[in-house]
mmCIF file of C-alpha atoms in Angstrom:
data_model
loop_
_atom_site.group_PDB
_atom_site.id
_atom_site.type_symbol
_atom_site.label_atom_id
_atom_site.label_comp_id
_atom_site.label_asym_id
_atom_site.label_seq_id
_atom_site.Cartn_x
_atom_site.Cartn_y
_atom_site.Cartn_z
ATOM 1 C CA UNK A 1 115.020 90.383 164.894
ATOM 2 C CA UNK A 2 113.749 93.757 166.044
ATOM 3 C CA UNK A 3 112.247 93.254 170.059
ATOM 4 C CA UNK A 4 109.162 95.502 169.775
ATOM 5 C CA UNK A 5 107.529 96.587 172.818
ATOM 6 C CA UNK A 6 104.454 98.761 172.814
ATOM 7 C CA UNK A 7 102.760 101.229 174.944
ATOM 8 C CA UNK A 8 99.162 101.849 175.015
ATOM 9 C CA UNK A 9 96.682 103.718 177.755
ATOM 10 C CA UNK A 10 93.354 102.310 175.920
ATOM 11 C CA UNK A 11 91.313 100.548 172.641
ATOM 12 C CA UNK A 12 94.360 99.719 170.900
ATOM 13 C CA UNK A 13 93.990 99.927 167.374
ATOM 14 C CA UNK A 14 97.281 101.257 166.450
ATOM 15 C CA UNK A 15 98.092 97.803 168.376
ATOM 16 C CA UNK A 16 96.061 95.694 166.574
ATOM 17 C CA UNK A 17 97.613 97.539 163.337
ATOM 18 C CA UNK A 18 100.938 96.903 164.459
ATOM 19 C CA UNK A 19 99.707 93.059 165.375
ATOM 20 C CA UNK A 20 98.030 92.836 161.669
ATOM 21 C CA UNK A 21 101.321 94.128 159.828
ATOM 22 C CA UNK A 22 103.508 91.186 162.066
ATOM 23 C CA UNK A 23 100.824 88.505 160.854
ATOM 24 C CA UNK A 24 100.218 89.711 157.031
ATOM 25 C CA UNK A 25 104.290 90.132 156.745
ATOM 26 C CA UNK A 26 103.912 93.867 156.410
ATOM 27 C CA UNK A 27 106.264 94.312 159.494
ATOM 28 C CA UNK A 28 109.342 91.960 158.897
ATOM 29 C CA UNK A 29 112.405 90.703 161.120
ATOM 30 C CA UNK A 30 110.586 92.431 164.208
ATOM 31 C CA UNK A 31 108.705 90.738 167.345
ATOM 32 C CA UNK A 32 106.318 92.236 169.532
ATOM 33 C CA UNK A 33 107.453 90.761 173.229
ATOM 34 C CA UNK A 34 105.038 92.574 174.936
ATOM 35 C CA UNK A 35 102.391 95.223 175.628
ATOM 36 C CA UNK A 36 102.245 98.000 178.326
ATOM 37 C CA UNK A 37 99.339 99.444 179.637
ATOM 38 C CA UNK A 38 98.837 102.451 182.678
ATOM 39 C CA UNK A 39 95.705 101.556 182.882
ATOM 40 C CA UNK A 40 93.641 98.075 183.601
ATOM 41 C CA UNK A 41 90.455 97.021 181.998
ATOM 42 C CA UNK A 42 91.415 98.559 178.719
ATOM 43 C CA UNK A 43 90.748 96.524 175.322
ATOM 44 C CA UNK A 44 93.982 96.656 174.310
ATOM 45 C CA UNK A 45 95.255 94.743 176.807
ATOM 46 C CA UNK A 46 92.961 92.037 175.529
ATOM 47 C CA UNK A 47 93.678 92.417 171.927
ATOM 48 C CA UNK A 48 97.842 91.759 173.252
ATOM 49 C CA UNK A 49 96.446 88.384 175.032
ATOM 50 C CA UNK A 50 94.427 87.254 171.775
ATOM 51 C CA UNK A 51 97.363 87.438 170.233
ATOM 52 C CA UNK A 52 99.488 85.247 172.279
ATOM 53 C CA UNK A 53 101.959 88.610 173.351
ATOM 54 C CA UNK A 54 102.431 88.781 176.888
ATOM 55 C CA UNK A 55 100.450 92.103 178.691
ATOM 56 C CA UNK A 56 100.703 94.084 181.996
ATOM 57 C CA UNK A 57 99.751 97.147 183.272
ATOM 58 C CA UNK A 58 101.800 99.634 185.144
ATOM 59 C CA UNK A 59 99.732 102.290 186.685
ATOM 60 C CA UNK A 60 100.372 105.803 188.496
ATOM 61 C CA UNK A 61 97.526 104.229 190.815
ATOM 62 C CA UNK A 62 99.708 101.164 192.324
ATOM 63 C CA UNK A 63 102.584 103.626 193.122
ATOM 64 C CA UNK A 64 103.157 106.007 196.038
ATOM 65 C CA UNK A 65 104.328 109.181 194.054
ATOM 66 C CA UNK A 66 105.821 109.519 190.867
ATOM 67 C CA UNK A 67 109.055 109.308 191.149
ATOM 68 C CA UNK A 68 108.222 105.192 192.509
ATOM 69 C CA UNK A 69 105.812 105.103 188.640
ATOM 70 C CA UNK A 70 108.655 106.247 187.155
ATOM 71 C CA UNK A 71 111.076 103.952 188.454
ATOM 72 C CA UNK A 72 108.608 100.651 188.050
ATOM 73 C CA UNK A 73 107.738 101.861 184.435
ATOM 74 C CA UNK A 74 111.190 101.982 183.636
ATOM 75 C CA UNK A 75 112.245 98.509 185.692
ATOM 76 C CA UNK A 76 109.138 96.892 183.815
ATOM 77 C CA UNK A 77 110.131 98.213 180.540
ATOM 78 C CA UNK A 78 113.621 96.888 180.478
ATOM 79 C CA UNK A 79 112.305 93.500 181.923
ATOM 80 C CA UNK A 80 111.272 93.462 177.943
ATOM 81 C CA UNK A 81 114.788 94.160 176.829
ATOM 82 C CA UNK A 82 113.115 96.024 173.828
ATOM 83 C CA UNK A 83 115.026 97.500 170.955
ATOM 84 C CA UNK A 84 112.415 99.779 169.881
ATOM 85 C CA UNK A 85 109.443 101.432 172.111
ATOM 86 C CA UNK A 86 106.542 102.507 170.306
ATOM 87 C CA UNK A 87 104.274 104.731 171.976
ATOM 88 C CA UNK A 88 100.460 103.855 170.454
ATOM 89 C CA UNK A 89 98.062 106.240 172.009
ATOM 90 C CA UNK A 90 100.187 106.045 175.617
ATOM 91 C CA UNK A 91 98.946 108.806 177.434
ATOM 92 C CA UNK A 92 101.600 109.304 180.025
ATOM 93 C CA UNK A 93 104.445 110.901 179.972
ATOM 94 C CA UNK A 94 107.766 109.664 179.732
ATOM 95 C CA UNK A 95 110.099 109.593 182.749
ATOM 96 C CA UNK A 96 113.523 111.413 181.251
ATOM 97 C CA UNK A 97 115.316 108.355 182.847
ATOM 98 C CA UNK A 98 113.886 106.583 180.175
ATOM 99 C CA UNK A 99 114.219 108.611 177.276
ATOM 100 C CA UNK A 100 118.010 108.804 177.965
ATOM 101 C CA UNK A 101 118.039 105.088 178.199
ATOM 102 C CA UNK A 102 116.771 104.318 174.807
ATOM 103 C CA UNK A 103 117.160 107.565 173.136
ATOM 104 C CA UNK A 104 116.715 107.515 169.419
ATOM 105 C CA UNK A 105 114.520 103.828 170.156
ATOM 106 C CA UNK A 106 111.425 105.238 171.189
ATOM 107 C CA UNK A 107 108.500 106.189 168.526
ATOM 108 C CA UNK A 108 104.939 107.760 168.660
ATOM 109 C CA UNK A 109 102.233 108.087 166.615
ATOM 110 C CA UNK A 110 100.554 111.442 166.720
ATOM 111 C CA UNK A 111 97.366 112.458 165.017
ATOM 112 C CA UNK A 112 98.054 115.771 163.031
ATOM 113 C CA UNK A 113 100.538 116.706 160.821
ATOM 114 C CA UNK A 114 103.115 117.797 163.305
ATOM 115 C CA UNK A 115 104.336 120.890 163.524
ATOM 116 C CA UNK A 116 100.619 121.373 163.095
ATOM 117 C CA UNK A 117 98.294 120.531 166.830
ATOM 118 C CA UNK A 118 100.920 119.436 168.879
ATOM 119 C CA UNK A 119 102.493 119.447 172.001
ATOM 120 C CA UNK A 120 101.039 119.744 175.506
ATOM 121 C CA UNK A 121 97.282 119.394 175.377
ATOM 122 C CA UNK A 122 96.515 117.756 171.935
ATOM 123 C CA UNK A 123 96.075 114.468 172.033
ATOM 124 C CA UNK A 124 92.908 112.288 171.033
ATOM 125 C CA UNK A 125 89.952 114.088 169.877
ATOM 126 C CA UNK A 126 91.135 117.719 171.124
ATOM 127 C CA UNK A 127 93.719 117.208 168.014
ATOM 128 C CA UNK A 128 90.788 116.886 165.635
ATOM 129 C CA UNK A 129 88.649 119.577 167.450
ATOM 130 C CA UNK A 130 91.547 122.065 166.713
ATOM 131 C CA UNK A 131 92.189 121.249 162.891
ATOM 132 C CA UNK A 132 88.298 121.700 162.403
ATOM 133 C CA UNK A 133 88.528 124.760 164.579
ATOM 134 C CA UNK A 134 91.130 126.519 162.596
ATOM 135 C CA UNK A 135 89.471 125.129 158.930
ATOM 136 C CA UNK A 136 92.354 123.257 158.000
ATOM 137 C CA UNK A 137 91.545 121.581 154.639
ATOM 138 C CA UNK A 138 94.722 118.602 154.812
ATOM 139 C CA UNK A 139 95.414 116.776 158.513
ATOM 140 C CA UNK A 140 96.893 113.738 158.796
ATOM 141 C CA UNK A 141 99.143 112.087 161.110
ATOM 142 C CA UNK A 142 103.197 111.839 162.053
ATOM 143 C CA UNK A 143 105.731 108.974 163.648
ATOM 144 C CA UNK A 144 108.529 110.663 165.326
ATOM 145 C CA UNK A 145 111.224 109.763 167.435
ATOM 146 C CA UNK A 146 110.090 110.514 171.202
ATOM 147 C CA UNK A 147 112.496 113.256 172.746
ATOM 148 C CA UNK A 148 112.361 115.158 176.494
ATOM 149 C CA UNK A 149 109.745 117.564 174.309
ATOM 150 C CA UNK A 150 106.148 116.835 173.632
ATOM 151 C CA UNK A 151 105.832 116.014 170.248
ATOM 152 C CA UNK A 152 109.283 117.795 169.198
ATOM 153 C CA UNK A 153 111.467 114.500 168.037
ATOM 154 C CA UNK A 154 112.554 113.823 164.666
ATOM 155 C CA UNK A 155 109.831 113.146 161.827
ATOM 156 C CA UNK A 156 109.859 109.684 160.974
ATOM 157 C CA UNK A 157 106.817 109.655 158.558
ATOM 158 C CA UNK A 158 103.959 111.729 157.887
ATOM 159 C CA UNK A 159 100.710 110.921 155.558
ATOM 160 C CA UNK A 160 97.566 113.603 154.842
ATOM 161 C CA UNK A 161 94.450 112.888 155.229
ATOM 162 C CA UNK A 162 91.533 115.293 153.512
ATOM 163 C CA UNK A 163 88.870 117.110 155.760
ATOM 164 C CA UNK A 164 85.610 117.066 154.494
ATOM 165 C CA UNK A 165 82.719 119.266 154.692
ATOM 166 C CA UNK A 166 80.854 118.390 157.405
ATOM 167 C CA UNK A 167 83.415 116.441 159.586
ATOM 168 C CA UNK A 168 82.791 116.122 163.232
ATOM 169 C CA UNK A 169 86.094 115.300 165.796
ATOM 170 C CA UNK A 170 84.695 111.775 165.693
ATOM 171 C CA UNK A 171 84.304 111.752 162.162
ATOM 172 C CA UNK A 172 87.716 112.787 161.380
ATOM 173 C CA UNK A 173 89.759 110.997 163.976
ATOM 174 C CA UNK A 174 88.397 108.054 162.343
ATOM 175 C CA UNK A 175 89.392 109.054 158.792
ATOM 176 C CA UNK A 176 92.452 109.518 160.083
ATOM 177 C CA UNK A 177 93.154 106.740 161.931
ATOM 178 C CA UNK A 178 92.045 104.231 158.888
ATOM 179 C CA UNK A 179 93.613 106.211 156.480
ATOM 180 C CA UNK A 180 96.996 107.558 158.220
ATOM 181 C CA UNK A 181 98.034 106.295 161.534
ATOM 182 C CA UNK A 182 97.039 102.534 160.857
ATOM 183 C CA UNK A 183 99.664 102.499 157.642
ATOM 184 C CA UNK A 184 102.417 104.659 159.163
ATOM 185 C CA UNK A 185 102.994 103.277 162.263
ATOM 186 C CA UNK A 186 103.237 99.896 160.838
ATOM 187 C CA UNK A 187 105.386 101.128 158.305
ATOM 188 C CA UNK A 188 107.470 102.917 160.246
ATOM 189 C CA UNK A 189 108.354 99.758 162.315
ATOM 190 C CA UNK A 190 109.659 97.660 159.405
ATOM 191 C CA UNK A 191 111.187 100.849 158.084
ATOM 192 C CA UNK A 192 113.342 100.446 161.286
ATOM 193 C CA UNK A 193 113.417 96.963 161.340
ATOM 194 C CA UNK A 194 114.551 96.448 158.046
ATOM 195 C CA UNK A 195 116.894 99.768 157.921
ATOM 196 C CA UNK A 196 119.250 99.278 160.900
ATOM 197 C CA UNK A 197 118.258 103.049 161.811
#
């Protein structure tokens, strides 16, 4: 049984994806044993307690510098003894410490079709801004293996989504997310569970 342990900074719903695949059966032989948040009040947080998987928040804000963050992230995220890490919409990034720790067992989800609007600077709706900026007709979204680069780790899976006349960022980051991110990232977890990659 894969130990799952996600990583979110707010709504959660690549969480509650991941939570709906475990329930349906769409995710097999893996367990989410917990959720980590940097930041408190967030909803995902409470989507983690409605479903009965233990939730805490480690945040820049509770830490003298960032060396001490880096240290408690890492202390809190072992605590979990996870066998995969899968970054959902965690906006924070990863101390190197960790990423040598449990290299080749972290994952993100990433809303473009990477090489495409990646790397430092695009995340959330300034993806989507850019791929309507540049007239893209195909965006989509990409799992990859989390290296020391932003966005630069192996392609796990990838699925396009169609721009449409008239899209607005908040248009198409929702087109995306029902149509890409909430199937791959799920799918990319029993893919891993299931594969013994």
């Amino acid at each position: 049984m894969l130990r799952v342990l996600v990583m979110v900074s707010g709504g959660g719903t690549n969480l509650q994806a991941i939570i709906d695949s475990v329930k349906s059966g769409d995710i097999t032989n893996a367990e989410l044993v917990g959720v980590i948040s940097n930041n408190y009040g967030v909803k995902s947080l409470d989507r983690a307690k409605n479903a009965g998987i233990d939730a805490c928040v480690v945040s820049p804000k509770d830490f003298p510098d960032r060396a001490a963050f880096n240290q408690g992230l890492l202390d809190k995220v072992n605590s979990y003894k996870p066998d995969l890490i899968v970054l959902a919409g965690f906006l924070v990034v990863i101390p190197e410490k960790m990423i040598d720790e449990y290299e080749n067992r972290i994952i993100n989800i990433h809303p473009s079709l990477i090489p495409s609007f990646c790397g430092t600077g695009y995340y959330g709706l300034k993806v989507h801004e850019a791929a309507l900026e540049r007239g893209v007709k195909l965006t989509g979204a990409t799992v990859h293996y989390v290296d020391k680069g932003t966005d630069t780790g192996p392609i796990i899976m990838q699925k396009a989504v169609e721009v449409r006349p008239g899209d607005t960022p908040e248009v198409l980051q929702r087109r995306v997310m029902e149509e890409a991110e909430w199937k791959i990232l799920p799918a990319a977890i029993n893919y891993i569970a299931n594969s013994g990659c």
